[in-house]
Each structure stands twice: as C-alpha cells, then as structure tokens.
Amino acid sequence: MLRDFITSDAHLFETIHMGSVEVDVERWRLQVDGLVRRPFSIGLEGLRRLPTASVTAFHECFGSPLVPASGNLLRVGNVRWTGVRLAVLLEQAQLETGATHVWSDGLDSGEFGGRKMNRYRKDLPISKALSHEVLVAYEMNGAPLTRERGGPVRLIVPGWFGTNMTKWLCRLSVRRRRASDPFTTVWYNRDMERGGAVVREPVWEVEPNSLITQPAPGDTICTDKVEVKGWAWSNNGVSGVALSTDGAATWQSAEVRPRHEFEWQQFAATLPLPRRPSSVRIIARARDADGSIQPLSGARNTAHSVQIERRLASS
Ligand SMILES: Nc1nc2c(c(=O)[nH]1)N[C@H]1C(S)=C(S)[C@@H](COP(=O)(O)O)O[C@H]1N2
Ligand SMILES: [Mo]
C-alpha cells in the first residue's frame, strides 16, 4: 500500500485521540493571540487570500503515548500539504519580545488515558514555529482537508512527529513557556541519550526510519538476485541505507535519492541470493545526517525486515 511516492488519503494512517470534530466552516475562525502586538482572527476565505505555500513531507505517528512501542509500527506515509506559512501569521500578529513558544489548540474534546479535556493542545518552540516549512494547512494532496484529516485547517510541522500537527485548529497563542497540558507534559515525552546523558525530551524530531516496499513478505524469487526498494526518512534527512541478507552479519549500501523538502527518500539495491533454495530475511537500516542509525531491536524505529523464499526455477 505504500509503494507510491505520494500516499493517497485511503492508504494513509489516521490517529484521533478523543473523536473527530464536525466544524461549521462558515462560522470557523482561527484566533492568533498571546504575546503579540496585534491579535487577530481569520476565517478560511481570509487564509486562502494569503500567499500559498506547499511542502511535501513524510508523516509519521509516534505510536501510543500510553504504551511504549517495542517494535516498529510503520504508521507512516508521504503527503503534500498546502496552506499558509505559520511565520506569515506570526509576522502579521507582530511578536512581542520574550516569546518562546507557540501553543496550538484543536477543537476536539473528550476523554483519553483517564483524563477529560476540552481541547487538544500542543506547543512548538518559536524557532521551529518560524521555520519556512511549518504550515497552517487547508489541503492535503491537492484536496481540501477532510473532517478526519482535521479540516478545515490543521497545523503541519514537517520533520516532527504527527502528534505536533494539531487538527481542527482554532487557536494559536504565543507564550513565554511550554504548555502544561496532558498532550504536552503528561504524554509525548521520552528519555533520549544526548552526549552520554539521559534527557527527557518532548516527542518532536523524527529519528531515522525506513520501510522495505519491494519485495513483499513471502514473495518467491527464482533468480540469484533480488531487487530491493523502499523509503527512508528522518527529520534531518537520510544519508545512507544499508541492507543485509545474512542476519546483520554483513551489509551492502543501497542507492538513496537525495532529499527535497521533507519528503521520504527512495532507496534501491540489487542483492545477491544464495544458490540453494532457502528462506532469506532482508533487513534495511537507515542512517541520518548526524550518523544516527536504526537499532536492530526493541525500539520504535527498529530496522524493518522482509522474509522471502529463494526457489529454483522449475525446468
Ligand atoms: N486535534 C487533534 N490533532 C491531532 C490529533 C488529535 O487527536 N487531535 N492526533 C495527532 C496525532 S498523534 C497524529 S499521528 C496526527 C495524525 O494525523 P492523520 O490522522 O491525518 O494521519 O494528528 C495529530 N493531530
Ligand atoms: Mo500519532
């Protein structure tokens, strides 16, 4: 289902914590306030009159914030978003000095993880909020955002986990601290190793990850070579993908397409297969621009593998 460069709406995962929202587009306004000189609100027509920006970006769900992942969920796709740069709206509002975060609110309310909430609230540091790739989007893959995708308008934070991309967006508020709400402080934080120390960090930047799309699991190959293809992605871009057919003893480098914008990158290689009939497990492992490599087990970005059957051609 994920062989195409652009993932169709039908093939893209969906994550909704508390229930989707039917928004009355005629009455919907986005409020921009907080530490700004000129707070304002804007409707959908107003947003559409502002300069349009688009970005192609991989889109990945972190997984459940209640149950730590022990393996790769591969809740991922690659889509094109269109809307207005968040920086354009913040410029119009005129930031006050001391602003450090932008809080984003979604209109959904309900219960999750034993807590009752009347909004979905996330936050971004101001440096990311002002980056040119961050959008207040009203289209996905050239079509208006559907209700399930967070229409009419959602936040898009390319390179960062899906949880940061607030759907049914209704308010952007500029602040001088992080939001102390369940989705920013109780959930979606994790311990990361940084220079030898363990640091608790928000679930922001996506680490290297990859997915084999060809061959498919269980495919039968009757030649002594197999063509392997797939996608690799990471917040800061993937610099290499290595493939193994001998249980991670030896690795062969794949060709990796250079990255444009925040899109996922195709990798491809032709691997030799044993001469005798056997089961072969192909493992793929991506390395990002900082040299960080996918682990072989136990992590949410565990290297993906596909098992195929090497057979002899019937004569
Ligand atoms: N308002 C709101 N925004 C939300 C969510 C939500 O539950 N409510 N889920 C988040 C999570 S965890 C992910 S992974 C993405 C999923 O976006 P998608 O369903 O369009 O793939 O939306 C994010 N934005
Ligand atoms: Mo998610």
JSON list of N, CA and C in Angstrom, two decimals, residues 2 7-14 59 76-79 81 140 149:
[
{"chain": "A", "resi": 2, "resn": "LEU", "atom": "N", "xyz": [2.11, 1.17, 0.35]},
{"chain": "A", "resi": 2, "resn": "LEU", "atom": "CA", "xyz": [2.95, 2.38, 0.48]},
{"chain": "A", "resi": 2, "resn": "LEU", "atom": "C", "xyz": [4.01, 2.45, -0.61]},
{"chain": "A", "resi": 7, "resn": "THR", "atom": "N", "xyz": [1.42, 9.20, -0.73]},
{"chain": "A", "resi": 7, "resn": "THR", "atom": "CA", "xyz": [0.46, 8.28, -0.13]},
{"chain": "A", "resi": 7, "resn": "THR", "atom": "C", "xyz": [-0.94, 8.87, -0.28]},
{"chain": "A", "resi": 8, "resn": "SER", "atom": "N", "xyz": [-1.85, 8.10, -0.84]},
{"chain": "A", "resi": 8, "resn": "SER", "atom": "CA", "xyz": [-3.23, 8.60, -1.01]},
{"chain": "A", "resi": 8, "resn": "SER", "atom": "C", "xyz": [-3.91, 8.63, 0.35]},
{"chain": "A", "resi": 9, "resn": "ASP", "atom": "N", "xyz": [-4.96, 9.43, 0.43]},
{"chain": "A", "resi": 9, "resn": "ASP", "atom": "CA", "xyz": [-5.72, 9.53, 1.67]},
{"chain": "A", "resi": 9, "resn": "ASP", "atom": "C", "xyz": [-6.18, 8.13, 2.14]},
{"chain": "A", "resi": 10, "resn": "ALA", "atom": "N", "xyz": [-6.59, 7.30, 1.19]},
{"chain": "A", "resi": 10, "resn": "ALA", "atom": "CA", "xyz": [-7.10, 5.97, 1.53]},
{"chain": "A", "resi": 10, "resn": "ALA", "atom": "C", "xyz": [-6.02, 5.07, 2.14]},
{"chain": "A", "resi": 11, "resn": "HIS", "atom": "N", "xyz": [-4.76, 5.30, 1.79]},
{"chain": "A", "resi": 11, "resn": "HIS", "atom": "CA", "xyz": [-3.67, 4.45, 2.28]},
{"chain": "A", "resi": 11, "resn": "HIS", "atom": "C", "xyz": [-2.90, 5.07, 3.45]},
{"chain": "A", "resi": 12, "resn": "LEU", "atom": "N", "xyz": [-3.32, 6.25, 3.87]},
{"chain": "A", "resi": 12, "resn": "LEU", "atom": "CA", "xyz": [-2.62, 6.94, 4.95]},
{"chain": "A", "resi": 12, "resn": "LEU", "atom": "C", "xyz": [-3.26, 6.61, 6.30]},
{"chain": "A", "resi": 13, "resn": "PHE", "atom": "N", "xyz": [-2.43, 6.30, 7.30]},
{"chain": "A", "resi": 13, "resn": "PHE", "atom": "CA", "xyz": [-2.92, 6.02, 8.65]},
{"chain": "A", "resi": 13, "resn": "PHE", "atom": "C", "xyz": [-3.69, 7.24, 9.18]},
{"chain": "A", "resi": 14, "resn": "GLU", "atom": "N", "xyz": [-4.46, 7.00, 10.23]},
{"chain": "A", "resi": 14, "resn": "GLU", "atom": "CA", "xyz": [-5.23, 8.07, 10.85]},
{"chain": "A", "resi": 14, "resn": "GLU", "atom": "C", "xyz": [-5.10, 7.92, 12.36]},
{"chain": "A", "resi": 59, "resn": "HIS", "atom": "N", "xyz": [5.07, 11.68, 6.95]},
{"chain": "A", "resi": 59, "resn": "HIS", "atom": "CA", "xyz": [4.10, 11.92, 8.01]},
{"chain": "A", "resi": 59, "resn": "HIS", "atom": "C", "xyz": [4.12, 10.67, 8.86]},
{"chain": "A", "resi": 76, "resn": "VAL", "atom": "N", "xyz": [3.05, 5.40, 8.82]},
{"chain": "A", "resi": 76, "resn": "VAL", "atom": "CA", "xyz": [3.80, 6.42, 8.09]},
{"chain": "A", "resi": 76, "resn": "VAL", "atom": "C", "xyz": [3.27, 6.57, 6.67]},
{"chain": "A", "resi": 77, "resn": "GLY", "atom": "N", "xyz": [3.52, 7.74, 6.09]},
{"chain": "A", "resi": 77, "resn": "GLY", "atom": "CA", "xyz": [3.20, 8.00, 4.69]},
{"chain": "A", "resi": 77, "resn": "GLY", "atom": "C", "xyz": [3.98, 9.22, 4.24]},
{"chain": "A", "resi": 78, "resn": "ASN", "atom": "N", "xyz": [3.67, 9.69, 3.05]},
{"chain": "A", "resi": 78, "resn": "ASN", "atom": "CA", "xyz": [4.36, 10.86, 2.50]},
{"chain": "A", "resi": 78, "resn": "ASN", "atom": "C", "xyz": [3.32, 11.66, 1.74]},
{"chain": "A", "resi": 79, "resn": "VAL", "atom": "N", "xyz": [3.08, 12.90, 2.15]},
{"chain": "A", "resi": 79, "resn": "VAL", "atom": "CA", "xyz": [1.98, 13.66, 1.55]},
{"chain": "A", "resi": 79, "resn": "VAL", "atom": "C", "xyz": [2.39, 15.10, 1.24]},
{"chain": "A", "resi": 81, "resn": "TRP", "atom": "N", "xyz": [1.25, 18.95, 1.54]},
{"chain": "A", "resi": 81, "resn": "TRP", "atom": "CA", "xyz": [0.35, 19.84, 2.28]},
{"chain": "A", "resi": 81, "resn": "TRP", "atom": "C", "xyz": [0.39, 21.23, 1.66]},
{"chain": "A", "resi": 140, "resn": "MET", "atom": "N", "xyz": [-4.61, 18.66, 1.59]},
{"chain": "A", "resi": 140, "resn": "MET", "atom": "CA", "xyz": [-3.67, 17.53, 1.55]},
{"chain": "A", "resi": 140, "resn": "MET", "atom": "C", "xyz": [-3.77, 16.89, 0.17]},
{"chain": "A", "resi": 149, "resn": "ARG", "atom": "N", "xyz": [-9.03, 14.32, 8.58]},
{"chain": "A", "resi": 149, "resn": "ARG", "atom": "CA", "xyz": [-7.67, 14.88, 8.48]},
{"chain": "A", "resi": 149, "resn": "ARG", "atom": "C", "xyz": [-7.52, 16.17, 9.28]}
]
